[in-house]
Amino acid sequence: MKSLDRIDEQLLAELKANSRISHADLSSKINLSRNAVRVRIERLEREGYIKGYTIVTGDGNASQNLTTALMFVYRNDRMRGGDVLHALKKIPEVVACDVMTGDFDLLVRVEAEKADRIRQIWQQIAEMPGVKDTLTAFALSSVIRK
């Protein structure tokens, strides 16, 4: 399986934000031809980075129904903790993960429809090999959202 490059990551981020976006709109956002976008999407599907498309019904304001948590993750070994990052990428509710300097290693943003799902994810992360400790804070509201 080929590793993701910067363009693949941009492509996946755009598709996560709007899975209905056209190839033409995607190509203008990430500066590739429509054909190159199509080829990359087909490869990402084939390699399992895109496992399917789904329809989520609701009132049209999905972000209003999400519970957001910030998880601070402390790894046993900051330099060789790539297995933790790889495992986090497999959790669909993990929408961002930043490697940090200072007291904690990772800042993980999790968005789920229910707080109980966030608890399950927290438990899954806490039990991962290579994770020393976690601290979770629920976000009450987002005042700036782009």
CSV table of C-alpha atoms in Angstrom, one decimal:
chain,number,residue,atom,x,y,z
A,1,MET,CA,0.0,0.0,0.0
A,2,LYS,CA,1.4,3.4,-1.0
A,3,SER,CA,1.7,6.0,1.7
A,4,LEU,CA,-0.3,9.2,1.5
A,5,ASP,CA,1.4,12.3,0.1
A,6,ARG,CA,0.3,15.9,0.9
A,7,ILE,CA,-2.0,15.9,-2.1
A,8,ASP,CA,-3.7,12.7,-1.1
A,9,GLU,CA,-4.2,14.1,2.4
A,10,GLN,CA,-5.7,17.3,1.0
A,11,LEU,CA,-8.0,15.3,-1.3
A,12,LEU,CA,-9.2,13.2,1.7
A,13,ALA,CA,-9.8,16.3,3.8
A,14,GLU,CA,-11.9,17.9,1.1
A,15,LEU,CA,-13.9,14.7,0.6
A,16,LYS,CA,-14.5,14.4,4.4
A,17,ALA,CA,-15.8,18.0,4.4
A,18,ASN,CA,-18.0,17.5,1.4
A,19,SER,CA,-18.2,14.0,-0.1
A,20,ARG,CA,-20.5,15.3,-2.9
A,21,ILE,CA,-17.9,17.7,-4.3
A,22,SER,CA,-17.3,17.4,-8.0
A,23,HIS,CA,-14.0,16.3,-9.5
A,24,ALA,CA,-13.9,19.8,-11.2
A,25,ASP,CA,-14.3,21.6,-7.9
A,26,LEU,CA,-11.7,19.3,-6.2
A,27,SER,CA,-9.2,19.8,-9.0
A,28,SER,CA,-9.4,23.6,-8.5
A,29,LYS,CA,-9.0,23.3,-4.8
A,30,ILE,CA,-5.9,21.1,-4.9
A,31,ASN,CA,-4.5,22.3,-8.2
A,32,LEU,CA,-4.7,19.0,-10.2
A,33,SER,CA,-6.5,18.2,-13.4
A,34,ARG,CA,-9.9,16.5,-13.1
A,35,ASN,CA,-8.4,13.3,-14.6
A,36,ALA,CA,-5.6,13.3,-11.9
A,37,VAL,CA,-8.2,13.8,-9.2
A,38,ARG,CA,-10.3,10.9,-10.6
A,39,VAL,CA,-7.2,8.6,-10.8
A,40,ARG,CA,-6.2,9.5,-7.2
A,41,ILE,CA,-9.7,8.8,-5.8
A,42,GLU,CA,-9.8,5.5,-7.6
A,43,ARG,CA,-6.4,4.5,-6.1
A,44,LEU,CA,-7.5,5.7,-2.6
A,45,GLU,CA,-10.6,3.5,-2.9
A,46,ARG,CA,-8.6,0.5,-4.2
A,47,GLU,CA,-6.0,0.8,-1.4
A,48,GLY,CA,-8.7,1.1,1.3
A,49,TYR,CA,-8.2,4.8,2.3
A,50,ILE,CA,-11.7,5.4,1.1
A,51,LYS,CA,-13.9,2.5,2.1
A,52,GLY,CA,-17.2,3.8,1.0
A,53,TYR,CA,-19.6,6.7,0.8
A,54,THR,CA,-22.6,7.1,3.0
A,55,ILE,CA,-25.7,9.2,3.4
A,56,VAL,CA,-26.3,10.8,6.7
A,57,THR,CA,-29.8,12.2,7.1
A,58,GLY,CA,-30.6,15.1,9.3
A,59,ASP,CA,-31.7,18.7,9.4
A,60,GLY,CA,-28.9,19.9,7.2
A,61,ASN,CA,-26.8,21.2,10.1
A,62,ALA,CA,-24.6,18.2,11.0
A,63,SER,CA,-22.1,20.2,13.1
A,64,GLN,CA,-24.9,21.2,15.5
A,65,ASN,CA,-25.5,17.5,16.5
A,66,LEU,CA,-21.8,16.6,17.1
A,67,THR,CA,-20.1,16.3,20.5
A,68,THR,CA,-16.5,17.4,20.3
A,69,ALA,CA,-13.7,16.4,22.6
A,70,LEU,CA,-10.0,17.2,22.8
A,71,MET,CA,-7.8,14.4,23.9
A,72,PHE,CA,-4.3,15.0,25.1
A,73,VAL,CA,-2.3,11.8,24.6
A,74,TYR,CA,1.0,11.0,26.3
A,75,ARG,CA,3.0,8.3,24.5
A,76,ASN,CA,5.6,6.1,26.1
A,77,ASP,CA,8.1,7.1,23.5
A,78,ARG,CA,7.7,10.3,21.6
A,79,MET,CA,10.3,9.4,19.0
A,80,ARG,CA,9.1,5.9,18.1
A,81,GLY,CA,5.3,6.4,18.7
A,82,GLY,CA,4.3,6.2,15.1
A,83,ASP,CA,2.1,3.1,15.8
A,84,VAL,CA,-0.2,5.3,17.9
A,85,LEU,CA,-0.5,7.8,15.0
A,86,HIS,CA,-1.3,5.0,12.6
A,87,ALA,CA,-4.0,3.6,14.9
A,88,LEU,CA,-5.6,7.0,15.4
A,89,LYS,CA,-5.9,7.4,11.6
A,90,LYS,CA,-8.2,4.4,11.5
A,91,ILE,CA,-10.8,5.9,13.9
A,92,PRO,CA,-13.3,7.8,11.7
A,93,GLU,CA,-14.3,10.2,14.5
A,94,VAL,CA,-10.8,11.4,14.9
A,95,VAL,CA,-10.9,14.6,12.7
A,96,ALA,CA,-7.5,16.0,13.6
A,97,CYS,CA,-4.3,15.0,15.4
A,98,ASP,CA,-1.5,17.4,16.0
A,99,VAL,CA,2.0,16.4,17.3
A,100,MET,CA,2.8,18.9,20.0
A,101,THR,CA,5.9,20.1,21.9
A,102,GLY,CA,5.7,20.6,25.6
A,103,ASP,CA,4.1,18.5,28.3
A,104,PHE,CA,1.9,16.3,26.1
A,105,ASP,CA,2.6,14.6,22.8
A,106,LEU,CA,-0.6,14.6,20.8
A,107,LEU,CA,-3.7,16.8,20.6
A,108,VAL,CA,-6.5,14.7,19.1
A,109,ARG,CA,-9.9,16.2,18.1
A,110,VAL,CA,-12.8,13.8,18.2
A,111,GLU,CA,-16.3,14.5,16.9
A,112,ALA,CA,-19.1,12.1,17.4
A,113,GLU,CA,-22.9,12.2,17.6
A,114,LYS,CA,-23.0,10.9,21.2
A,115,ALA,CA,-20.8,11.5,24.3
A,116,ASP,CA,-20.9,7.7,24.9
A,117,ARG,CA,-19.1,7.2,21.6
A,118,ILE,CA,-16.4,9.6,22.7
A,119,ARG,CA,-16.0,7.6,25.9
A,120,GLN,CA,-15.6,4.4,23.8
A,121,ILE,CA,-12.9,6.1,21.7
A,122,TRP,CA,-11.2,7.5,24.8
A,123,GLN,CA,-11.1,3.9,26.2
A,124,GLN,CA,-9.8,2.6,22.8
A,125,ILE,CA,-7.0,5.2,22.7
A,126,ALA,CA,-6.1,4.7,26.4
A,127,GLU,CA,-5.6,0.9,25.8
A,128,MET,CA,-3.4,1.3,22.7
A,129,PRO,CA,0.1,0.0,23.0
A,130,GLY,CA,2.4,2.9,23.3
A,131,VAL,CA,0.0,5.2,25.1
A,132,LYS,CA,1.1,6.1,28.6
A,133,ASP,CA,-1.8,8.4,29.6
A,134,THR,CA,-4.7,10.6,28.3
A,135,LEU,CA,-6.6,13.6,29.4
A,136,THR,CA,-9.9,14.4,27.8
A,137,ALA,CA,-11.8,17.7,27.7
A,138,PHE,CA,-15.2,18.2,26.1
A,139,ALA,CA,-15.7,21.3,24.0
A,140,LEU,CA,-18.8,23.2,25.0
A,141,SER,CA,-19.0,25.3,21.9
A,142,SER,CA,-17.0,26.4,19.0
A,143,VAL,CA,-16.9,30.2,18.6
A,144,ILE,CA,-14.8,30.3,15.4
A,145,ARG,CA,-15.5,27.5,12.9
A,146,LYS,CA,-14.3,27.7,9.3
